[in-house]
């Protein structure tokens, strides 16, 4: 463990070595918070800490531990004087969750419940939980607000997000002195503009942008666009792609809002997206334009379980948190390519 000394508010960042967590660590430090990472590196690399050091010019406290290890987590809560928790740690591979549902329910639910038990014991009030637009399924009406009904999840992974939201809500409503927000992320993409940290998919990427960057880097032969016969203007699916640094900033805004609230117990949900939909084909074209590089792609059949289109209304976060996405799709795709070039040692 690497330790630093600071009198600023300490925030436990579970899964802080992961894609969104590592970018949020940067945003937290820049906003004057002191992040404390706990990660078991089940889906990340300790080298992320080197990237963070290169950006921040100093070490970040990091515990190599499992968020389901009650003894280890209790020790962390005892040692660190925490004022809040951001709970990123979870398994997130949709397809794998269908094959191994218990692995997903065990990791994602137990870690959340353990935090809800530890927080009041150690007088830690503020919790930000990583939820997902996956809880909306394919909504009947677009764009989606926080009042759009959640639909039965398409996967055990999606179910874990809906169930964790409910566990947190019920715990708060029972009068537990916790103030919590579930942030429903839309599709995070991109990387830190320094190219020191970014997404590190293991094996063949399931997500669109890493697949594009790996294809552009020559690691994959060809991208397949899953379906061109959807009921959308160009036939490909539509998503609300958000720069991961904008998403990271939303966590800082969420913590500030939680801190300002004078109530003892509070629970709310927020959509975190750009408010704009972009199609898969549009995204590929933007990637090519901003980076001046061709992506080898073909169209193929639809991917089972994909929703046709989803994008957010983000008025609630704009209003309550005074937050909105600042970076463009082009910015995100430029940063994603810079990160891939660094990984692939392309000059
Ligand atoms: P990620 O896999 O890159 O990061 C998760 C981190 O948590 C990893 O570093 C992993 O090693 C760690 N981890 C997992 N289980 C752990 C455990 N039991 N103990 C300690 N560490 C553990 O994923 P991400 O993309 O950064 O996602 C972060 C959160 O946001 C997840 O909860 C995910 O479900 C949610 N989310 C992600 C997306 C997305 O598209 N990336 C969209 C919506 C919601
Ligand atoms: C985006 C679009 C694909 C790869 C997933 C999870 C969701 C949430 C975000 C966590 C889709 C198309 C993709 C490829 C393609 N994660 N695509 N060729 O499916 O919106 O959401 O990540 O909560 O739960 O399901 O993201 O990046 O996989 O796909 O054409 O090789 O790109 O069909 O339309 P998705 P994605």
Short mmCIF file of C-alpha atoms and ligand atoms in Angstrom, two decimals:
data_model
loop_
_atom_site.label_atom_id
_atom_site.label_comp_id
_atom_site.label_asym_id
_atom_site.label_seq_id
_atom_site.Cartn_x
_atom_site.Cartn_y
_atom_site.Cartn_z
CA UNK A 1 0.00 0.00 0.00
CA UNK A 2 1.17 3.47 -0.84
CA UNK A 3 0.04 6.15 1.59
CA UNK A 4 -0.20 9.92 1.41
CA UNK A 5 -1.03 12.53 4.01
CA UNK A 6 -3.87 14.92 3.47
CA UNK A 7 -6.59 16.60 5.46
CA UNK A 8 -9.09 16.59 2.55
CA UNK A 9 -12.19 14.37 2.53
CA UNK A 10 -11.30 10.74 1.99
CA UNK A 11 -13.47 8.83 -0.44
CA UNK A 12 -13.32 5.06 -0.68
CA UNK A 13 -13.32 4.15 -4.38
CA UNK A 14 -14.14 0.47 -4.75
CA UNK A 15 -13.02 -0.78 -8.15
CA UNK A 16 -10.86 2.33 -8.40
CA UNK A 17 -8.33 0.61 -10.65
CA UNK A 18 -11.00 -0.11 -13.26
CA UNK A 19 -12.02 1.89 -16.30
CA UNK A 20 -14.47 4.37 -14.79
CA UNK A 21 -12.97 4.19 -11.29
CA UNK A 22 -9.47 5.23 -12.38
CA UNK A 23 -10.77 8.26 -14.28
CA UNK A 24 -12.90 9.20 -11.29
CA UNK A 25 -9.82 9.03 -9.05
CA UNK A 26 -8.27 11.74 -11.26
CA UNK A 27 -11.41 13.89 -11.08
CA UNK A 28 -11.58 13.46 -7.29
CA UNK A 29 -7.99 14.56 -6.74
CA UNK A 30 -8.43 17.53 -9.05
CA UNK A 31 -11.52 18.52 -7.04
CA UNK A 32 -9.62 18.34 -3.74
CA UNK A 33 -10.80 14.94 -2.47
CA UNK A 34 -8.46 12.19 -1.30
CA UNK A 35 -9.41 8.92 -3.01
CA UNK A 36 -8.66 5.60 -1.32
CA UNK A 37 -8.80 2.75 -3.82
CA UNK A 38 -9.80 -0.80 -2.95
CA UNK A 39 -9.52 -3.25 -5.83
CA UNK A 40 -8.79 -6.96 -6.20
CA UNK A 41 -7.53 -6.46 -9.79
CA UNK A 42 -9.93 -9.12 -11.04
CA UNK A 43 -10.56 -6.94 -14.10
CA UNK A 44 -7.73 -4.41 -13.98
CA UNK A 45 -3.96 -4.15 -13.70
CA UNK A 46 -1.84 -2.67 -10.90
CA UNK A 47 -0.05 -0.71 -13.68
CA UNK A 48 -3.09 1.61 -13.61
CA UNK A 49 -1.53 3.06 -10.46
CA UNK A 50 1.51 4.08 -12.54
CA UNK A 51 -0.78 5.86 -14.98
CA UNK A 52 -2.46 7.68 -12.11
CA UNK A 53 0.93 8.69 -10.72
CA UNK A 54 1.98 10.04 -14.12
CA UNK A 55 -1.16 12.20 -14.31
CA UNK A 56 -1.33 13.31 -10.69
CA UNK A 57 2.36 13.52 -9.83
CA UNK A 58 1.89 11.51 -6.67
CA UNK A 59 0.77 8.15 -5.33
CA UNK A 60 -2.79 7.24 -4.47
CA UNK A 61 -3.64 5.07 -1.48
CA UNK A 62 -4.57 1.64 -2.80
CA UNK A 63 -5.61 -1.50 -0.94
CA UNK A 64 -5.34 -4.76 -2.85
CA UNK A 65 -8.39 -6.43 -1.33
CA UNK A 66 -11.72 -8.01 -2.19
CA UNK A 67 -14.79 -5.90 -1.42
CA UNK A 68 -16.52 -9.04 -0.19
CA UNK A 69 -13.84 -9.72 2.40
CA UNK A 70 -15.56 -8.43 5.54
CA UNK A 71 -12.40 -8.50 7.67
CA UNK A 72 -10.32 -6.61 5.10
CA UNK A 73 -13.06 -4.06 4.46
CA UNK A 74 -13.63 -3.52 8.17
CA UNK A 75 -9.92 -2.87 8.60
CA UNK A 76 -9.97 -0.32 5.77
CA UNK A 77 -12.94 1.49 7.32
CA UNK A 78 -11.20 1.41 10.69
CA UNK A 79 -7.90 2.75 9.31
CA UNK A 80 -9.16 5.44 6.96
CA UNK A 81 -11.35 8.27 8.19
CA UNK A 82 -13.75 8.07 5.25
CA UNK A 83 -16.40 10.62 4.45
CA UNK A 84 -17.87 8.81 1.46
CA UNK A 85 -17.85 5.76 -0.77
CA UNK A 86 -18.12 5.37 -4.53
CA UNK A 87 -18.98 1.77 -5.30
CA UNK A 88 -17.70 0.81 -8.76
CA UNK A 89 -16.48 -2.69 -7.94
CA UNK A 90 -18.60 -5.25 -9.79
CA UNK A 91 -18.41 -7.78 -12.56
CA UNK A 92 -19.84 -6.27 -15.74
CA UNK A 93 -19.67 -8.75 -18.65
CA UNK A 94 -23.27 -9.21 -19.78
CA UNK A 95 -22.67 -12.46 -21.70
CA UNK A 96 -20.62 -14.06 -18.93
CA UNK A 97 -23.36 -13.18 -16.43
CA UNK A 98 -25.80 -15.34 -18.42
CA UNK A 99 -23.35 -18.27 -18.23
CA UNK A 100 -22.35 -17.75 -14.60
CA UNK A 101 -25.18 -15.91 -12.86
CA UNK A 102 -24.18 -16.79 -9.29
CA UNK A 103 -20.72 -15.33 -9.79
CA UNK A 104 -22.43 -12.05 -10.66
CA UNK A 105 -25.10 -12.08 -7.96
CA UNK A 106 -22.52 -13.03 -5.32
CA UNK A 107 -19.95 -10.36 -6.22
CA UNK A 108 -22.21 -7.47 -7.08
CA UNK A 109 -24.85 -7.90 -4.37
CA UNK A 110 -22.67 -9.01 -1.45
CA UNK A 111 -20.17 -6.17 -1.92
CA UNK A 112 -23.00 -3.63 -1.91
CA UNK A 113 -24.62 -5.10 1.22
CA UNK A 114 -21.31 -5.21 3.08
CA UNK A 115 -20.76 -1.51 2.38
CA UNK A 116 -24.26 -0.70 3.61
CA UNK A 117 -23.46 -2.53 6.84
CA UNK A 118 -20.05 -0.94 7.35
CA UNK A 119 -20.96 2.65 6.51
CA UNK A 120 -23.23 3.32 9.52
CA UNK A 121 -20.87 1.41 11.82
CA UNK A 122 -18.09 3.82 10.94
CA UNK A 123 -20.27 6.90 10.57
CA UNK A 124 -19.70 7.20 6.80
CA UNK A 125 -22.64 8.99 5.24
CA UNK A 126 -22.29 9.47 1.48
CA UNK A 127 -22.61 6.71 -1.09
CA UNK A 128 -22.54 6.88 -4.88
CA UNK A 129 -23.50 3.65 -6.60
CA UNK A 130 -22.66 2.68 -10.21
CA UNK A 131 -25.92 1.72 -11.85
CA UNK A 132 -26.61 1.44 -15.54
CA UNK A 133 -29.03 2.39 -18.29
CA UNK A 134 -29.41 -1.36 -18.72
CA UNK A 135 -32.13 -1.16 -16.02
CA UNK A 136 -34.42 0.52 -18.61
CA UNK A 137 -34.16 -2.34 -21.15
CA UNK A 138 -35.71 -1.20 -24.44
CA UNK A 139 -37.94 1.69 -23.30
CA UNK A 140 -41.20 2.40 -25.11
CA UNK A 141 -40.67 6.15 -25.01
CA UNK A 142 -37.40 7.95 -25.78
CA UNK A 143 -35.42 9.65 -24.39
CA UNK A 144 -35.56 8.11 -20.91
CA UNK A 145 -35.99 10.06 -17.70
CA UNK A 146 -35.42 8.70 -14.21
CA UNK A 147 -39.17 8.08 -14.07
CA UNK A 148 -39.12 5.81 -17.10
CA UNK A 149 -40.11 2.41 -15.72
CA UNK A 150 -37.34 -0.07 -15.21
CA UNK A 151 -37.95 -3.26 -17.19
CA UNK A 152 -37.04 -6.80 -16.20
CA UNK A 153 -33.34 -7.04 -16.96
CA UNK A 154 -32.14 -8.88 -20.05
CA UNK A 155 -29.27 -10.44 -18.11
CA UNK A 156 -28.21 -11.44 -14.60
CA UNK A 157 -25.72 -8.55 -14.78
CA UNK A 158 -28.52 -6.07 -15.45
CA UNK A 159 -30.53 -7.66 -12.66
CA UNK A 160 -27.69 -7.07 -10.20
CA UNK A 161 -27.84 -3.34 -10.96
CA UNK A 162 -31.62 -3.14 -10.42
CA UNK A 163 -31.44 -5.26 -7.26
CA UNK A 164 -28.57 -3.21 -5.81
CA UNK A 165 -30.52 -0.02 -6.47
CA UNK A 166 -33.43 -1.54 -4.52
CA UNK A 167 -31.21 -2.78 -1.69
CA UNK A 168 -29.76 0.70 -1.24
CA UNK A 169 -33.18 2.38 -1.46
CA UNK A 170 -34.73 0.00 1.08
CA UNK A 171 -31.80 0.40 3.48
CA UNK A 172 -32.07 4.18 3.31
CA UNK A 173 -35.85 4.11 3.65
CA UNK A 174 -35.48 1.98 6.78
CA UNK A 175 -33.89 5.06 8.39
CA UNK A 176 -30.23 4.05 8.07
CA UNK A 177 -28.14 7.24 8.24
CA UNK A 178 -26.89 6.97 4.67
CA UNK A 179 -27.30 9.44 1.81
CA UNK A 180 -27.03 7.65 -1.51
CA UNK A 181 -27.37 8.24 -5.23
CA UNK A 182 -27.56 5.58 -7.90
CA UNK A 183 -26.04 6.99 -11.06
CA UNK A 184 -27.40 5.29 -14.17
CA UNK A 185 -24.52 5.53 -16.61
CA UNK A 186 -25.21 5.44 -20.31
CA UNK A 187 -22.32 4.30 -22.54
CA UNK A 188 -18.94 5.51 -21.22
CA UNK A 189 -16.18 5.70 -23.83
CA UNK A 190 -12.82 7.43 -24.32
CA UNK A 191 -9.85 7.80 -22.03
CA UNK A 192 -7.96 10.44 -20.10
CA UNK A 193 -6.57 12.93 -22.66
CA UNK A 194 -3.03 12.26 -21.38
CA UNK A 195 -3.35 8.64 -22.64
CA UNK A 196 -1.95 7.49 -19.28
CA UNK A 197 -5.13 5.59 -18.34
CA UNK A 198 -8.01 4.17 -20.37
CA UNK A 199 -10.10 1.07 -20.95
CA UNK A 200 -8.28 -2.27 -20.61
CA UNK A 201 -10.57 -4.98 -21.96
CA UNK A 202 -9.42 -8.55 -21.41
CA UNK A 203 -9.60 -10.84 -24.44
CA UNK A 204 -11.87 -9.96 -27.35
CA UNK A 205 -13.66 -6.69 -26.51
CA UNK A 206 -17.44 -6.94 -26.23
CA UNK A 207 -17.92 -3.17 -26.33
CA UNK A 208 -17.93 -1.11 -29.50
CA UNK A 209 -15.18 1.47 -28.97
CA UNK A 210 -12.40 -0.88 -27.80
CA UNK A 211 -13.28 -3.12 -30.74
CA UNK A 212 -12.92 -0.17 -33.10
CA UNK A 213 -9.61 0.99 -31.65
CA UNK A 214 -8.19 -2.55 -31.69
CA UNK A 215 -9.28 -2.95 -35.31
CA UNK A 216 -7.70 0.39 -36.24
CA UNK A 217 -4.51 -0.75 -34.47
CA UNK A 218 -4.47 -3.99 -36.50
CA UNK A 219 -5.14 -6.26 -33.52
CA UNK A 220 -8.53 -7.32 -34.97
CA UNK A 221 -9.11 -7.91 -38.63
CA UNK A 222 -12.54 -6.38 -38.97
CA UNK A 223 -15.30 -4.82 -36.89
CA UNK A 224 -18.77 -6.26 -37.35
CA UNK A 225 -21.62 -3.79 -37.00
CA UNK A 226 -24.32 -5.84 -35.31
CA UNK A 227 -27.42 -5.14 -37.37
CA UNK A 228 -28.22 -2.52 -40.02
CA UNK A 229 -31.95 -3.18 -40.20
CA UNK A 230 -33.08 -1.50 -36.99
CA UNK A 231 -35.83 1.09 -37.05
CA UNK A 232 -33.36 3.99 -36.87
CA UNK A 233 -32.32 6.56 -39.50
CA UNK A 234 -29.28 4.54 -40.69
CA UNK A 235 -30.44 1.12 -39.49
CA UNK A 236 -27.76 0.73 -36.78
CA UNK A 237 -28.37 0.93 -33.02
CA UNK A 238 -28.37 4.24 -31.16
CA UNK A 239 -26.67 4.90 -27.81
CA UNK A 240 -25.86 7.83 -25.56
CA UNK A 241 -22.05 7.71 -25.61
CA UNK A 242 -20.47 9.78 -22.84
CA UNK A 243 -16.80 10.69 -22.38
CA UNK A 244 -15.49 8.82 -19.35
CA UNK A 245 -14.03 12.07 -17.93
CA UNK A 246 -17.48 13.68 -18.04
CA UNK A 247 -18.83 10.63 -16.24
CA UNK A 248 -15.97 10.91 -13.72
CA UNK A 249 -16.85 14.56 -13.09
CA UNK A 250 -20.45 13.57 -12.38
CA UNK A 251 -19.23 11.60 -9.35
CA UNK A 252 -17.58 14.70 -7.93
CA UNK A 253 -20.80 16.67 -8.45
CA UNK A 254 -22.82 13.87 -6.87
CA UNK A 255 -20.59 13.81 -3.77
CA UNK A 256 -20.85 17.58 -3.40
CA UNK A 257 -24.64 17.42 -3.62
CA UNK A 258 -24.80 14.61 -1.07
CA UNK A 259 -22.58 16.60 1.24
CA UNK A 260 -24.77 19.70 0.97
CA UNK A 261 -27.90 17.80 1.95
CA UNK A 262 -28.74 18.28 5.60
CA UNK A 263 -31.03 15.24 5.87
CA UNK A 264 -29.91 12.08 7.63
CA UNK A 265 -31.15 9.59 5.06
CA UNK A 266 -31.55 10.23 1.38
CA UNK A 267 -31.89 8.15 -1.77
CA UNK A 268 -32.22 9.27 -5.38
CA UNK A 269 -31.34 8.16 -8.91
CA UNK A 270 -29.76 10.16 -11.74
CA UNK A 271 -29.23 9.51 -15.43
CA UNK A 272 -25.67 10.31 -16.46
CA UNK A 273 -25.37 10.69 -20.20
CA UNK A 274 -25.07 13.46 -22.78
CA UNK A 275 -28.75 13.63 -23.67
CA UNK A 276 -27.91 12.84 -27.32
CA UNK A 277 -28.11 9.60 -29.22
CA UNK A 278 -25.51 8.62 -31.82
CA UNK A 279 -25.72 5.58 -34.05
CA UNK A 280 -23.05 2.92 -34.34
CA UNK A 281 -22.35 3.95 -37.96
CA UNK A 282 -22.19 7.62 -36.98
CA UNK A 283 -19.68 6.77 -34.27
CA UNK A 284 -17.49 4.85 -36.72
CA UNK A 285 -17.57 7.80 -39.14
CA UNK A 286 -16.69 10.24 -36.37
CA UNK A 287 -13.79 8.01 -35.29
CA UNK A 288 -12.49 7.99 -38.86
CA UNK A 289 -12.90 11.76 -39.26
CA UNK A 290 -11.26 12.92 -36.05
CA UNK A 291 -8.38 10.46 -36.28
CA UNK A 292 -7.86 10.45 -40.04
CA UNK A 293 -7.87 6.66 -40.12
CA UNK A 294 -10.11 4.07 -41.81
CA UNK A 295 -11.85 1.36 -39.82
CA UNK A 296 -12.26 -1.95 -41.59
CA UNK A 297 -15.85 -2.98 -40.92
CA UNK A 298 -18.67 -5.05 -42.25
CA UNK A 299 -22.31 -5.37 -41.26
CA UNK A 300 -23.57 -8.57 -39.73
CA UNK A 301 -26.63 -9.92 -37.95
CA UNK A 302 -28.09 -8.32 -34.85
CA UNK A 303 -26.50 -9.25 -31.52
CA UNK A 304 -29.04 -11.08 -29.35
CA UNK A 305 -30.23 -8.99 -26.41
CA UNK A 306 -29.22 -5.61 -27.88
CA UNK A 307 -31.67 -2.76 -27.40
CA UNK A 308 -32.41 -0.83 -30.58
CA UNK A 309 -31.94 2.64 -29.18
CA UNK A 310 -31.59 4.41 -25.87
CA UNK A 311 -30.50 7.88 -24.82
CA UNK A 312 -31.07 9.95 -21.72
CA UNK A 313 -32.79 13.03 -20.45
CA UNK A 314 -30.15 14.48 -18.14
CA UNK A 315 -32.07 17.53 -16.91
CA UNK A 316 -32.21 16.22 -13.35
CA UNK A 317 -28.42 15.93 -13.02
CA UNK A 318 -27.97 19.27 -14.85
CA UNK A 319 -30.30 20.96 -12.39
CA UNK A 320 -29.55 19.28 -9.05
CA UNK A 321 -25.83 18.64 -9.45
CA UNK A 322 -25.00 21.56 -11.70
CA UNK A 323 -23.28 19.02 -13.92
CA UNK A 324 -23.38 18.43 -17.62
CA UNK A 325 -21.28 16.60 -20.15
CA UNK A 326 -18.73 18.96 -21.72
CA UNK A 327 -16.82 16.78 -24.15
CA UNK A 328 -17.91 15.80 -27.65
CA UNK A 329 -18.13 12.38 -29.27
CA UNK A 330 -15.09 13.39 -31.35
CA UNK A 331 -13.12 14.27 -28.20
CA UNK A 332 -13.90 10.85 -26.73
CA UNK A 333 -12.91 9.01 -29.91
CA UNK A 334 -9.69 11.02 -30.26
CA UNK A 335 -8.77 10.17 -26.65
CA UNK A 336 -9.72 6.50 -27.12
CA UNK A 337 -7.42 6.26 -30.15
CA UNK A 338 -4.54 8.04 -28.38
CA UNK A 339 -4.85 5.50 -25.56
CA UNK A 340 -4.93 2.55 -27.98
CA UNK A 341 -1.88 3.90 -29.80
CA UNK A 342 -0.02 4.09 -26.52
CA UNK A 343 -1.02 0.50 -25.63
CA UNK A 344 -0.05 -0.74 -29.09
CA UNK A 345 3.10 1.41 -29.21
CA UNK A 346 1.96 3.09 -32.43
CA UNK A 347 3.70 6.40 -33.07
P1 LIG B 1 -14.12 -2.35 -14.66
O1 LIG B 1 -14.24 -3.83 -14.71
O2 LIG B 1 -13.11 -1.70 -15.52
O3 LIG B 1 -13.86 -1.87 -13.15
C1 LIG B 1 -14.36 -2.57 -12.05
C2 LIG B 1 -13.21 -2.74 -11.07
O4 LIG B 1 -13.71 -3.41 -9.92
C3 LIG B 1 -12.06 -3.58 -11.63
O5 LIG B 1 -10.85 -2.91 -11.40
C4 LIG B 1 -12.14 -4.88 -10.84
O6 LIG B 1 -10.86 -5.45 -10.65
C5 LIG B 1 -12.78 -4.41 -9.55
N1 LIG B 1 -13.53 -5.42 -8.80
C6 LIG B 1 -14.53 -6.21 -9.24
N2 LIG B 1 -14.99 -6.96 -8.23
C7 LIG B 1 -14.26 -6.64 -7.14
C8 LIG B 1 -14.27 -7.06 -5.79
N3 LIG B 1 -15.11 -8.01 -5.35
N4 LIG B 1 -13.39 -6.51 -4.94
C9 LIG B 1 -12.52 -5.56 -5.35
N5 LIG B 1 -12.48 -5.10 -6.61
C10 LIG B 1 -13.34 -5.65 -7.50
O7 LIG B 1 -15.58 -1.76 -14.94
P2 LIG B 1 -16.01 -0.26 -15.26
O8 LIG B 1 -16.37 -0.20 -16.70
O9 LIG B 1 -15.05 0.68 -14.70
O10 LIG B 1 -17.37 -0.21 -14.45
C11 LIG B 1 -17.43 0.31 -13.13
C12 LIG B 1 -18.85 0.17 -12.61
O11 LIG B 1 -19.73 0.86 -13.49
C13 LIG B 1 -19.36 -1.26 -12.54
O12 LIG B 1 -20.17 -1.36 -11.39
C14 LIG B 1 -20.20 -1.40 -13.79
O13 LIG B 1 -21.20 -2.35 -13.62
C15 LIG B 1 -20.78 0.00 -13.91
N6 LIG B 1 -21.17 0.36 -15.27
C16 LIG B 1 -20.26 0.27 -16.28
C17 LIG B 1 -20.63 0.62 -17.58
C18 LIG B 1 -19.67 0.49 -18.73
O14 LIG B 1 -20.11 0.50 -19.87
N7 LIG B 1 -18.37 0.39 -18.50
C19 LIG B 1 -21.93 1.11 -17.83
C20 LIG B 1 -22.82 1.20 -16.76
C21 LIG B 1 -22.43 0.82 -15.49
C1 LIG B 2 -22.92 -0.54 -28.35
C2 LIG B 2 -23.49 -0.74 -29.74
C3 LIG B 2 -23.79 -3.03 -30.37
C4 LIG B 2 -19.64 -4.20 -30.57
C5 LIG B 2 -23.21 -2.57 -22.75
C6 LIG B 2 -23.94 -3.31 -21.65
C7 LIG B 2 -24.67 -2.34 -20.78
C8 LIG B 2 -23.75 -1.22 -20.29
C9 LIG B 2 -22.97 -0.61 -21.40
C10 LIG B 2 -22.90 -1.73 -18.13
C11 LIG B 2 -24.54 -1.85 -29.79
C12 LIG B 2 -22.78 -2.34 -31.25
C13 LIG B 2 -20.78 -3.46 -30.39
C14 LIG B 2 -19.28 -4.61 -31.87
C15 LIG B 2 -21.23 -3.52 -32.72
N1 LIG B 2 -22.75 -1.72 -19.38
N2 LIG B 2 -21.56 -3.13 -31.45
N3 LIG B 2 -20.10 -4.26 -32.91
O1 LIG B 2 -24.52 -3.03 -25.63
O2 LIG B 2 -24.98 -0.55 -25.40
O3 LIG B 2 -24.14 -1.82 -23.50
O4 LIG B 2 -22.31 -1.63 -22.16
O5 LIG B 2 -23.85 -1.49 -17.46
O6 LIG B 2 -25.20 -3.06 -19.73
O7 LIG B 2 -24.85 -4.19 -22.26
O8 LIG B 2 -22.62 -1.36 -25.40
O9 LIG B 2 -20.46 -1.10 -26.52
O10 LIG B 2 -21.44 -3.42 -26.29
O11 LIG B 2 -22.49 -1.81 -27.85
O12 LIG B 2 -21.93 -3.23 -33.71
O13 LIG B 2 -18.28 -5.31 -32.10
O14 LIG B 2 -22.42 -1.17 -30.60
O15 LIG B 2 -24.61 -3.88 -31.12
O16 LIG B 2 -25.54 -1.46 -30.68
P1 LIG B 2 -24.16 -1.73 -25.05
P2 LIG B 2 -21.66 -1.96 -26.49
#
